[in-house]
Short mmCIF file of C-alpha atoms in Angstrom, two decimals:
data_model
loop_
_atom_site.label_atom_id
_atom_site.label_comp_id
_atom_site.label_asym_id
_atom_site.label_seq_id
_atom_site.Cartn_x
_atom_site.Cartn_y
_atom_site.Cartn_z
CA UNK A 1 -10.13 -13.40 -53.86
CA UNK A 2 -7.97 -10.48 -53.93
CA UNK A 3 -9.91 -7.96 -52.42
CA UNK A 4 -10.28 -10.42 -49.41
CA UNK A 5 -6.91 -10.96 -49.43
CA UNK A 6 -6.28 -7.29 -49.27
CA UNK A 7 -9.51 -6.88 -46.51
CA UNK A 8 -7.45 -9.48 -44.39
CA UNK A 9 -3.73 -7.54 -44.48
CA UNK A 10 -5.28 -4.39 -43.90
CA UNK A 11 -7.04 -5.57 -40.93
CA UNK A 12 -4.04 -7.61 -39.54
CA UNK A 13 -2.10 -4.25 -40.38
CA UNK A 14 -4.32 -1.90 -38.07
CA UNK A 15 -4.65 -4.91 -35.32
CA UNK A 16 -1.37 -4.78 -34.95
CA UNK A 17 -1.15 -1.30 -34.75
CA UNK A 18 -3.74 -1.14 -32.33
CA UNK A 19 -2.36 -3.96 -30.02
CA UNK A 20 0.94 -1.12 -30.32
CA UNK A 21 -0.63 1.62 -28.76
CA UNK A 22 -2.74 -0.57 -26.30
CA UNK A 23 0.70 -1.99 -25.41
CA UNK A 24 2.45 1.63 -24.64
CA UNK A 25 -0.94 2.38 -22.76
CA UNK A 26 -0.57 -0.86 -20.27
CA UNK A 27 3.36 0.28 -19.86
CA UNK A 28 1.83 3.90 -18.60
CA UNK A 29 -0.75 2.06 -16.64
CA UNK A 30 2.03 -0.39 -14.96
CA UNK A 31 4.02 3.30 -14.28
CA UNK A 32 1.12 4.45 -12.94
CA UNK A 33 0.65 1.45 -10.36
CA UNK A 34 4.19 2.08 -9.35
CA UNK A 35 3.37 5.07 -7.82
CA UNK A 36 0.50 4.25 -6.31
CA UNK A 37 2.49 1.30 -4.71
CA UNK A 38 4.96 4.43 -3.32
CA UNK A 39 2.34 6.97 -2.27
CA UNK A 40 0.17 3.94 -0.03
CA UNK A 41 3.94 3.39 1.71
CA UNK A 42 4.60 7.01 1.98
CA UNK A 43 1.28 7.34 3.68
CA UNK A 44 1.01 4.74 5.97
CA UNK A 45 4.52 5.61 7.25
CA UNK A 46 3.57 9.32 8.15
CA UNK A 47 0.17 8.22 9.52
CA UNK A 48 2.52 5.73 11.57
CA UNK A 49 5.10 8.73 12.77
CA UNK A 50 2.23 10.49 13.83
CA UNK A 51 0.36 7.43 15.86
CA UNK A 52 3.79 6.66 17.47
CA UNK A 53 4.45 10.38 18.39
CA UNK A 54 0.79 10.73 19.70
CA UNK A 55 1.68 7.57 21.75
CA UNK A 56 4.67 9.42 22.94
CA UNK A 57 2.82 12.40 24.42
CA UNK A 58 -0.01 10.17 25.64
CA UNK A 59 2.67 8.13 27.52
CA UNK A 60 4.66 11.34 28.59
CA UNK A 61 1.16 12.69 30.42
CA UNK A 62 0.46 9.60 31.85
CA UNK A 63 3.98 9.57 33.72
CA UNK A 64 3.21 13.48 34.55
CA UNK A 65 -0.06 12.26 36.09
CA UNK A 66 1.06 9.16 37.86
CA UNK A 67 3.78 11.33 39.69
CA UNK A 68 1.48 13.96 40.69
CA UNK A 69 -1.18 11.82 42.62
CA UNK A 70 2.09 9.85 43.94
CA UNK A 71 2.97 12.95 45.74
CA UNK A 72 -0.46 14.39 46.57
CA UNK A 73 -1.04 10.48 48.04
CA UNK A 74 2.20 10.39 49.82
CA UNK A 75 1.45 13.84 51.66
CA UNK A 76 -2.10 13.44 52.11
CA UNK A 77 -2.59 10.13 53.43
CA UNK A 78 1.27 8.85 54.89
CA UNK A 79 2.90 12.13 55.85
CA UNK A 80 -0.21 13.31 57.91
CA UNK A 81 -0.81 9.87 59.70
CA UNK A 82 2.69 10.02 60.58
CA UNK A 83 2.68 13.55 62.16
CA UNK A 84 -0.70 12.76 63.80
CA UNK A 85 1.36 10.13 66.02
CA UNK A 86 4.26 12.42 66.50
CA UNK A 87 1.77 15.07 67.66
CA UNK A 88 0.55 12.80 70.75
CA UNK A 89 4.48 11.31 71.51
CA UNK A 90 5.77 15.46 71.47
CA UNK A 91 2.76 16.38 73.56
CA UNK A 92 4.68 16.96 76.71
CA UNK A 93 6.86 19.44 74.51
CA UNK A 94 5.82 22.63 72.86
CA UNK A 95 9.16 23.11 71.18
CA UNK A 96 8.66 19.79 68.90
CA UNK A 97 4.97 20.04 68.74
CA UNK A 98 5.43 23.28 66.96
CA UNK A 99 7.98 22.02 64.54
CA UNK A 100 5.21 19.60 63.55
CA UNK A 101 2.58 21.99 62.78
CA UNK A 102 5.57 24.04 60.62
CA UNK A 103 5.88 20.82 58.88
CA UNK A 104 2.53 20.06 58.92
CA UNK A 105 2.11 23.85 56.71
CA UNK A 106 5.17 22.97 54.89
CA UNK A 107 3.13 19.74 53.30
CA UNK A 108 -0.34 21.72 52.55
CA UNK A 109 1.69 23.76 50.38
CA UNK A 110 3.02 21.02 48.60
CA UNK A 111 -0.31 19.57 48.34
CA UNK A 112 -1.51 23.09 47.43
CA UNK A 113 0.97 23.19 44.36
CA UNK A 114 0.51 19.34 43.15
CA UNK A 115 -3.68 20.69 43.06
CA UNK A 116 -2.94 22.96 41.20
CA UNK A 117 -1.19 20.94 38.33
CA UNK A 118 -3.70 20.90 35.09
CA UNK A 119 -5.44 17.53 34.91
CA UNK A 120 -3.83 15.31 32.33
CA UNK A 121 -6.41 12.40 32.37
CA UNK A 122 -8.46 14.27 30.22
CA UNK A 123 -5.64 15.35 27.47
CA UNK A 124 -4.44 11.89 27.60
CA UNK A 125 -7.59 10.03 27.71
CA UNK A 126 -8.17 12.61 24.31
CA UNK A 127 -4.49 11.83 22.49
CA UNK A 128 -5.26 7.80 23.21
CA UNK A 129 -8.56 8.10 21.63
CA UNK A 130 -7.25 9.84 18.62
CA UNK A 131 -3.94 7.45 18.00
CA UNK A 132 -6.76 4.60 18.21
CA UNK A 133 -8.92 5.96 15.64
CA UNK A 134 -6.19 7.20 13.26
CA UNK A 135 -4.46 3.58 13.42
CA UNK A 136 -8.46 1.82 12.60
CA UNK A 137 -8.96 4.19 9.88
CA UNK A 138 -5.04 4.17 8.31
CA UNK A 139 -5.30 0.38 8.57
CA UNK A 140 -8.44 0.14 6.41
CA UNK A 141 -7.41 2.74 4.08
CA UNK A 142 -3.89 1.32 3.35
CA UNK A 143 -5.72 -2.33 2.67
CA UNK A 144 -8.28 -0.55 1.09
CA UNK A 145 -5.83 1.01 -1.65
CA UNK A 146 -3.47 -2.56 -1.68
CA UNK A 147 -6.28 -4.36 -3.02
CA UNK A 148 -7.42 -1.68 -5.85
CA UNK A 149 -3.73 -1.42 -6.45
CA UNK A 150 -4.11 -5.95 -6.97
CA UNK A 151 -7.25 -5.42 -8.95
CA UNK A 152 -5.50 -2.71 -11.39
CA UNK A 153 -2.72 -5.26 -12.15
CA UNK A 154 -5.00 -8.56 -12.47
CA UNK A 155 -7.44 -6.06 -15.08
CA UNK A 156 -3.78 -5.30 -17.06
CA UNK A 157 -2.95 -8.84 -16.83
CA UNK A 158 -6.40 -9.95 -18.18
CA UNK A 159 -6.11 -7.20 -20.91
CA UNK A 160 -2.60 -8.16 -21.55
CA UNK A 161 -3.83 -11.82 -22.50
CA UNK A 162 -6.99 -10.71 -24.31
CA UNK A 163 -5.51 -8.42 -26.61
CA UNK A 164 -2.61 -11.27 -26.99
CA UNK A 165 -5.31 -13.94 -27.85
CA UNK A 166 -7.98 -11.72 -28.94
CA UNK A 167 -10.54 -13.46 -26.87
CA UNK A 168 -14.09 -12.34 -26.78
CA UNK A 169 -14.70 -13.09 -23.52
CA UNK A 170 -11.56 -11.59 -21.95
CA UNK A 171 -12.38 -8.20 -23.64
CA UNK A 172 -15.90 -8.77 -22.11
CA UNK A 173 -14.53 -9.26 -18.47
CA UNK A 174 -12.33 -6.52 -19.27
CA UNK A 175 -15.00 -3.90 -19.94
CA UNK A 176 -16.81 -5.15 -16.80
CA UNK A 177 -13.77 -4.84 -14.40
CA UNK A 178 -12.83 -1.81 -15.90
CA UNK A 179 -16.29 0.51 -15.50
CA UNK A 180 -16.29 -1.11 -12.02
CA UNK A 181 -12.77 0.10 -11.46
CA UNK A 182 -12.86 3.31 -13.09
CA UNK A 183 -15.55 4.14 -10.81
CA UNK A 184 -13.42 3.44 -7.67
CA UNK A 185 -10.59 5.27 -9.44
CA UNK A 186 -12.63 8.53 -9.69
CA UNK A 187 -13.96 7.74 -6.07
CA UNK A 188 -10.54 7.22 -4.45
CA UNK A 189 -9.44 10.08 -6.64
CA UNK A 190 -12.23 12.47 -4.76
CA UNK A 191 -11.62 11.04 -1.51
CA UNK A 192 -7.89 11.24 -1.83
CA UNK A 193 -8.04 15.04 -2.80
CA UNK A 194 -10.66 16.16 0.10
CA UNK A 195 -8.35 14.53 2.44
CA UNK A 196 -5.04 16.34 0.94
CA UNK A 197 -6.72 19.35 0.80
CA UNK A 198 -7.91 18.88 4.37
CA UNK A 199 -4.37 17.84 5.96
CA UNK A 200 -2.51 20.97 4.02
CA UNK A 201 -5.07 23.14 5.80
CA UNK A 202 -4.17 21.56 9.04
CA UNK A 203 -0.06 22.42 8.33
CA UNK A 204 -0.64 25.85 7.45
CA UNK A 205 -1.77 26.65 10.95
CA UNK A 206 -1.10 23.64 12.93
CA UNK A 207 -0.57 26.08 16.48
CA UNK A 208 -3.91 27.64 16.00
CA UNK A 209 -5.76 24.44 15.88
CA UNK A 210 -4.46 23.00 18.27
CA UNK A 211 -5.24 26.08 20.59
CA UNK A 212 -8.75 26.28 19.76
CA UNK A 213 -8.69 22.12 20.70
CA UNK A 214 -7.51 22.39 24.30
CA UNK A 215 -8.84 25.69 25.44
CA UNK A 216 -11.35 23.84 27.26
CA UNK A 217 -9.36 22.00 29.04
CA UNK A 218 -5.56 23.78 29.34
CA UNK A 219 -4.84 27.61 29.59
CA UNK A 220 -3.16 28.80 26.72
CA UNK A 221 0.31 30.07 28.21
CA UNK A 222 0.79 25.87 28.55
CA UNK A 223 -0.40 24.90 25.18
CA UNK A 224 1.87 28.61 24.06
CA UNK A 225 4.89 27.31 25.85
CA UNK A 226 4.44 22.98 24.64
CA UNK A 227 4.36 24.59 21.04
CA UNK A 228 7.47 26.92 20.37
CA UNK A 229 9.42 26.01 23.37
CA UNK A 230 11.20 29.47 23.31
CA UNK A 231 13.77 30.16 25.55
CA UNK A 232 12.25 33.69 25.89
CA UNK A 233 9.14 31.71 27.15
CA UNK A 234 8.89 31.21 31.25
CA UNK A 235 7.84 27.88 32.38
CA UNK A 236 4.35 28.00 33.80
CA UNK A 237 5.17 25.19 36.32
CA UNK A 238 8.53 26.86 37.66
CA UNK A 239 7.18 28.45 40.98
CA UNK A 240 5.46 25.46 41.66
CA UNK A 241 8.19 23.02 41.01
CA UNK A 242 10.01 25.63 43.09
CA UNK A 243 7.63 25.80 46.24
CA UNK A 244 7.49 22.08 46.32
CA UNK A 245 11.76 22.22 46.64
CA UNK A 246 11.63 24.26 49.16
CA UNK A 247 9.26 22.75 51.40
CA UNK A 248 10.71 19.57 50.94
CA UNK A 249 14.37 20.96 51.84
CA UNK A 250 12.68 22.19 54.69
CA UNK A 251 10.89 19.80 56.14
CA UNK A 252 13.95 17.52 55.63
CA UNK A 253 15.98 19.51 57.87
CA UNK A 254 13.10 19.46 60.54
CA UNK A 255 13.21 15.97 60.37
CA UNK A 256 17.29 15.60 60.66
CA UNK A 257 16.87 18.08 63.91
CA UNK A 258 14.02 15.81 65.51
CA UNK A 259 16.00 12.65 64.88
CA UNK A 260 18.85 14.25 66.22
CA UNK A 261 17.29 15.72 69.42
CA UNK A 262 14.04 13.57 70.34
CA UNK A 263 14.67 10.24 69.97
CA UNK A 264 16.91 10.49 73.28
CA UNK A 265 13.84 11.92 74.60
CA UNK A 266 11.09 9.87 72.85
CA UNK A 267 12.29 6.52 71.73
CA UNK A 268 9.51 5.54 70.12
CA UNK A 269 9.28 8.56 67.69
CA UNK A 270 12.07 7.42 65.77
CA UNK A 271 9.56 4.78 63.60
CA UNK A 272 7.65 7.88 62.56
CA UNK A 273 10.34 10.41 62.03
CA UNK A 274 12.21 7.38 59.93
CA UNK A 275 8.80 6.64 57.81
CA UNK A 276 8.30 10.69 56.97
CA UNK A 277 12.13 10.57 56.14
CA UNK A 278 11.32 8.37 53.87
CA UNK A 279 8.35 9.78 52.08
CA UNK A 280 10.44 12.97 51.85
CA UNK A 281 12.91 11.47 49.84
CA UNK A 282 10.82 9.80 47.82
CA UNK A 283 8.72 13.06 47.03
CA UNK A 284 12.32 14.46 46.28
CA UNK A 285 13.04 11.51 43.53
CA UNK A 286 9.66 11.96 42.01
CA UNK A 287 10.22 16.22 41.86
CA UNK A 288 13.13 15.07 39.67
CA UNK A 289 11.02 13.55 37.32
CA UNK A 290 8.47 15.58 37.21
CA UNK A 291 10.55 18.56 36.34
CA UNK A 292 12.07 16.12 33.71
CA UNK A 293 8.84 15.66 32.03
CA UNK A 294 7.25 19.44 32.31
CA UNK A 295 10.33 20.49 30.32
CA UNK A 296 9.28 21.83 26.76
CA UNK A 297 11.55 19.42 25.06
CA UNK A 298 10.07 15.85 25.58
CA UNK A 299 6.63 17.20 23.96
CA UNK A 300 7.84 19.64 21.62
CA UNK A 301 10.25 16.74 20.04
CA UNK A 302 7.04 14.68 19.90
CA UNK A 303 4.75 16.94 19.10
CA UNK A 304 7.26 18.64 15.81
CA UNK A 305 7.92 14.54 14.69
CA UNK A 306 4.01 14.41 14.50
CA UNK A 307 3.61 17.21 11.91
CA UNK A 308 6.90 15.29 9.89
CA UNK A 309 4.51 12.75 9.74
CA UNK A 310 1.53 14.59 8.65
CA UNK A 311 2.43 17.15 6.94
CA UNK A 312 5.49 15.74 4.95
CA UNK A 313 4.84 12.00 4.09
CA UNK A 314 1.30 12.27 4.75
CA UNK A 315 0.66 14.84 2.19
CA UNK A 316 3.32 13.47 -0.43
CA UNK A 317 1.69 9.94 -0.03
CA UNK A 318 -1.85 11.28 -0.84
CA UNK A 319 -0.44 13.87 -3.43
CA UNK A 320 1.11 10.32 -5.34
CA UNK A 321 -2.29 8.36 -4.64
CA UNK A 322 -4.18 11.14 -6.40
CA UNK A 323 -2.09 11.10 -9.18
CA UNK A 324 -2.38 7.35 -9.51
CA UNK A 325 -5.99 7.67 -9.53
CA UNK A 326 -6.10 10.10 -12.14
CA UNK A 327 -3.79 8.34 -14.22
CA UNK A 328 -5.61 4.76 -13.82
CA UNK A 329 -8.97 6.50 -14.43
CA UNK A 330 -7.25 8.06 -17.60
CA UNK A 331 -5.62 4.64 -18.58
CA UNK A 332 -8.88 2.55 -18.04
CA UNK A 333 -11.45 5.42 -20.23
CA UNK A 334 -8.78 4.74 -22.83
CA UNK A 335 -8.65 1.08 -22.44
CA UNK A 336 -12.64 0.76 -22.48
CA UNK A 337 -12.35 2.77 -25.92
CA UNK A 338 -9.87 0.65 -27.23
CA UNK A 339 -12.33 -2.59 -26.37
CA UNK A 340 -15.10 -1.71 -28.71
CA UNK A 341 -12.21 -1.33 -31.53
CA UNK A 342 -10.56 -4.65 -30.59
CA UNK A 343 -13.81 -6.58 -30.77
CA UNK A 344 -14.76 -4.95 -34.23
CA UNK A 345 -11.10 -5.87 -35.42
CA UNK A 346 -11.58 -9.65 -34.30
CA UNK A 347 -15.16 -9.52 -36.08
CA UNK A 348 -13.72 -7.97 -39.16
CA UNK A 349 -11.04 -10.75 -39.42
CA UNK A 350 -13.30 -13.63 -38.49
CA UNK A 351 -15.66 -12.14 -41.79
CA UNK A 352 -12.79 -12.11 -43.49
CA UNK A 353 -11.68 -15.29 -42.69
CA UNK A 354 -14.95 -16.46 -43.89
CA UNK A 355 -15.33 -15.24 -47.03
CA UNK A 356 -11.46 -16.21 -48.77
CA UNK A 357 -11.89 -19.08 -51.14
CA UNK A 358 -10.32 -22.16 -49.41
CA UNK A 359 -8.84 -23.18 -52.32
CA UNK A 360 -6.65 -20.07 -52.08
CA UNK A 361 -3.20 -20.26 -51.34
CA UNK A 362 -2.72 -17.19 -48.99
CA UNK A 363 -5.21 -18.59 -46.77
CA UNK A 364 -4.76 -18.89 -43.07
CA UNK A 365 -7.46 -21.06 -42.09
CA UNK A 366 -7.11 -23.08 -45.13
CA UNK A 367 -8.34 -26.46 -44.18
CA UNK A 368 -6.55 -29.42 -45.10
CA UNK A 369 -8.81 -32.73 -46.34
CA UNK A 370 -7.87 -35.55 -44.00
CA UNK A 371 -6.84 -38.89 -45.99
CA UNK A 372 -9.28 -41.74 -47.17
CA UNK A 373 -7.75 -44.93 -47.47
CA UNK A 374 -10.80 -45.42 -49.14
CA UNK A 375 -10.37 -43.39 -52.48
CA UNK A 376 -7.54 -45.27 -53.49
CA UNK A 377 -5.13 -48.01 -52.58
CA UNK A 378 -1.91 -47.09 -52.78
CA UNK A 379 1.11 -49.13 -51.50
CA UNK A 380 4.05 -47.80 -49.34
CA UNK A 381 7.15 -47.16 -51.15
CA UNK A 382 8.62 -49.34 -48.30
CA UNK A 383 6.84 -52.42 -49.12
CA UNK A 384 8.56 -53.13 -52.49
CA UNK A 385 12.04 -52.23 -51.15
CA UNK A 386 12.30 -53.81 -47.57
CA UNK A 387 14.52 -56.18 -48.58
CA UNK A 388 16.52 -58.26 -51.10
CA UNK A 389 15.05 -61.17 -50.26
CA UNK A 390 11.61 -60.06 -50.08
CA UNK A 391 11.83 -58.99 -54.23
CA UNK A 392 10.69 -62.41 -55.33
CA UNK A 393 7.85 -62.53 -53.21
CA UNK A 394 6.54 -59.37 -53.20
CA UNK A 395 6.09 -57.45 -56.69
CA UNK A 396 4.65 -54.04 -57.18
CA UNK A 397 1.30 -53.89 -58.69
CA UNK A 398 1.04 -53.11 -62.35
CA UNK A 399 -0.05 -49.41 -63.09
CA UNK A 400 -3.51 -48.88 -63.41
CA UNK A 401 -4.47 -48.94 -67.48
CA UNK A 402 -6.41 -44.98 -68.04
CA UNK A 403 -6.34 -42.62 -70.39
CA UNK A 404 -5.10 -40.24 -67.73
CA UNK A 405 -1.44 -39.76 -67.31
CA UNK A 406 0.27 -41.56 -64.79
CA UNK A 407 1.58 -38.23 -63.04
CA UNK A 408 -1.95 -36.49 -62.56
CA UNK A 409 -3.07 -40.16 -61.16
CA UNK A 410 -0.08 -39.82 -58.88
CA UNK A 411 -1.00 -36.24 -57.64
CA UNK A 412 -4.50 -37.01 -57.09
CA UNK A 413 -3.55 -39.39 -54.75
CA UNK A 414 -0.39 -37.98 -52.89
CA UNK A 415 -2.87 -34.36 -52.68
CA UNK A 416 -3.17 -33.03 -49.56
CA UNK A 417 -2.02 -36.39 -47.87
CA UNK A 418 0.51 -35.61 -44.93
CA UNK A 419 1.45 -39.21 -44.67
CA UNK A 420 2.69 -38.94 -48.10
CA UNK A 421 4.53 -35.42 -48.15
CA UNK A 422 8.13 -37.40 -48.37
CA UNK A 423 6.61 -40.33 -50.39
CA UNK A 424 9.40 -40.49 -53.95
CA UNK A 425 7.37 -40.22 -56.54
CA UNK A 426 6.52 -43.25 -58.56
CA UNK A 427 7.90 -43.73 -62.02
CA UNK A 428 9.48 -40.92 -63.68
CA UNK A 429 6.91 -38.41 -63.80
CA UNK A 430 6.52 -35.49 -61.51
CA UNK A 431 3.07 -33.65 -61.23
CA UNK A 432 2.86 -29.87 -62.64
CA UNK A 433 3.74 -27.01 -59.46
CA UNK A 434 0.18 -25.58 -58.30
CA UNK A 435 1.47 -22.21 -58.59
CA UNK A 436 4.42 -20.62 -60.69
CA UNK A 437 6.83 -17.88 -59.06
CA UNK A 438 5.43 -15.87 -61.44
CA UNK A 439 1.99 -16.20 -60.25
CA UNK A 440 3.05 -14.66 -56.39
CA UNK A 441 4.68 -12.29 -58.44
CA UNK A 442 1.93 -11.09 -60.70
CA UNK A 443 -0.95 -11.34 -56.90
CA UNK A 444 1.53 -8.76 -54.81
CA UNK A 445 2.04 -6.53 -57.72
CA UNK A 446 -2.12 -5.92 -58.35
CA UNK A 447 -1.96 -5.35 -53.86
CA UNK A 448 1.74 -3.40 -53.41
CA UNK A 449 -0.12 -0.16 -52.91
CA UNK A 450 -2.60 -1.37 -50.28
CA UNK A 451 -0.56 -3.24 -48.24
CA UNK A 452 0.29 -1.86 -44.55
CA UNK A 453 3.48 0.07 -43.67
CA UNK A 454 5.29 -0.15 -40.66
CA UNK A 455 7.89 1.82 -39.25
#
């Protein structure tokens, strides 16, 4: 009895122990979850600064586009339908006739400069297709990492309560959940490093790439001049934004001096000097812009907020979900070690358990015999003292005649009875103690030395 006594303390001793160290482990792995928590965030919010920049630029081209084919429209189609009428009203007059063919050159060299804009459909067609795909694939990966982050805390939960309860079957939907999930740990892990390693390649030599990317389609004094926006860098639109000033200012003044002098004349070229008066000025409002938006600033701002994005929170988000995959893999190979021990614990116990005498005193699972009315009739102290007037009715049964004393009759029926625990005793005799003080004295003596310490 006292070696399983001993087995029993020794194994409660290193259970505990062990439910210690699996407890400062589950603390790491709930650190660890923290900053996988941070570095998702941290990620999503530079993959969204550098969507919302992209969308920016995209939006910035568009306008640059839109104005251009305004203009080339606008001189193409209204301006010469205009001066084609003027042309047969100012036939009688060489004078005005030849002021429209001046403006008439004046407007094919507008035209000529709007050609020879770069096409931005192309570049913006390019920077929409890549903020669409970066959103799909940022929006999968950031759900893709909530959930594993859910499925790390529900495993620590679950291991939480089965080392608690030592439950078999937790610790066996523990081990399951955890191989599964340290095998998406090590796989996020690798995927989480390529792309790190990837994205600081990009911001070491963002320019360059970006050079190599748009050759095709812009020269590289544009791309040169988008980039750095140096002062010491001309703008390669200025001499056409230029031309097309000129020949407006121009052919405004040809226009004032027609109005001025023909419609006396020619009544009825005032409608058509009034309607290319009017696309002039509008060409003039839309110049404005579009030497707004070919100014460095717009896209560099855009374009320098983008690589904040990437190259800041991007990388420090993936940089914190690497290191949240290492330390979950980490945690979980030391939690599926610590299983195997558990379960050999809770078998060692249960043995244990099983082999102590149940008759001994320092028994946990001690079972205690339910009571048999049958094995001897014994009357409720109650009964003979309800009342004073009950007394001469109701008389207490004589004691049973034996030859055993009338205190081990008494504990043989009181033993083990819960519905006689606070039952006075009967008579004047009291039943022997199971178990002197100096028994528990003498048992912890012969086991001092192989009980557990804790610190």
């Amino acid at each position: 009895m006292s070696s399983d006594f001993s087995s029993v303390l020794e194994a409660e001793g290193e259970s505990w122990a062990n439910g210690s160290r699996n407890a400062a482990g589950l603390r790491e792995f709930y650190s660890a979850v923290g900053v996988g928590f941070y570095g998702n965030s941290e990620t999503n919010d530079g993959v969204y600064q550098l969507t919302y920049s992209i969308s920016n630029a995209n939006h910035t081209l568009g306008s640059i586009g839109s104005l251009v084919g305004n203009s080339l429209g606008s001189m193409q189609v209204g301006l010469k339908e205009h001066l084609e009428r003027l042309d047969e009203i100012f036939s009688p007059r060489g004078d005005y006739t030849q002021t429209l063919r001046f403006m008439q050159q004046m407007a094919n060299n507008i035209i000529q400069q709007m050609t020879a804009m770069p096409d931005t459909g192309k570049v913006q067609v390019d920077l929409a297709a890549i903020a669409d795909k970066t959103s799909f694939i940022e929006y999968y990966r950031w759900l893709t990492y909530l959930l594993l982050l859910i499925l790390d805390l529900v495993i620590c939960l679950i291991a939480c309560l089965g080392l608690a309860k030592q439950s078999r079957w937790m610790l066996t939907v523990i081990m399951v959940c955890g191989v599964l999930t340290l095998i998406m740990s090590w796989a996020s892990l690798g995927a989480g490093t390529a792309t790190a390693v990837g994205t600081s390649d990009f911001c070491v030599s963002p320019d360059k790439f970006i050079v190599n990317q748009t050759k095709d389609s812009l020269s590289a004094d544009i791309v040169h001049y988008y980039l750095y926006c140096s002062q010491s860098l001309p703008n390669p639109f200025q001499q056409s934004l230029t031309i097309f000033q000129r020949s407006l200012t121009t052919m405004q003044i040809q226009v004032q001096g027609l109005l001025q002098f023909s419609v006396a004349v020619f009544p009825t070229a005032e409608k058509d000097l009034l309607g290319i008066q009017r696309i002039l000025n509008s060409s003039e409002f839309s110049l404005h812009q579009l030497t707004a938006l070919l100014d460095c600033r717009s896209l560099h701002k855009d374009y320098l907020e983008a690589l904040l994005g990437v190259c800041y929170d991007g990388v420090e988000g993936l940089l914190y979900l690497c290191l949240f995959s290492l330390l979950a893999a980490c945690a979980f190979c030391a939690l599926l070690c610590a299983v195997p021990r558990a379960w050999t614990l809770i078998t060692i116990r249960d043995r244990d358990y099983d082999d102590i005498d149940e008759e001994d005193p320092f028994n946990p699972s001690r079972r205690i015999t339910p009571y048999n009315p049958s094995r001897a009739q014994v009357h409720s102290f109650c009964s003979y003292s309800s009342s004073m007037g009950s007394q001469t009715s109701l008389h207490p049964p004589l004691p049973a005649t034996s030859s055993t004393p009338e205190y081990m009759n008494q504990s043989m029926l009181f033993e083990r009875s819960p519905r006689y625990e606070n039952v006075p005793l009967i008579g004047s005799g009291s039943p022997p103690p199971s178990l002197y003080p100096q028994t528990f004295r003498n048992i912890f003596a012969q086991h001092e030395d192989h009980l557990p310490v804790y610190d």
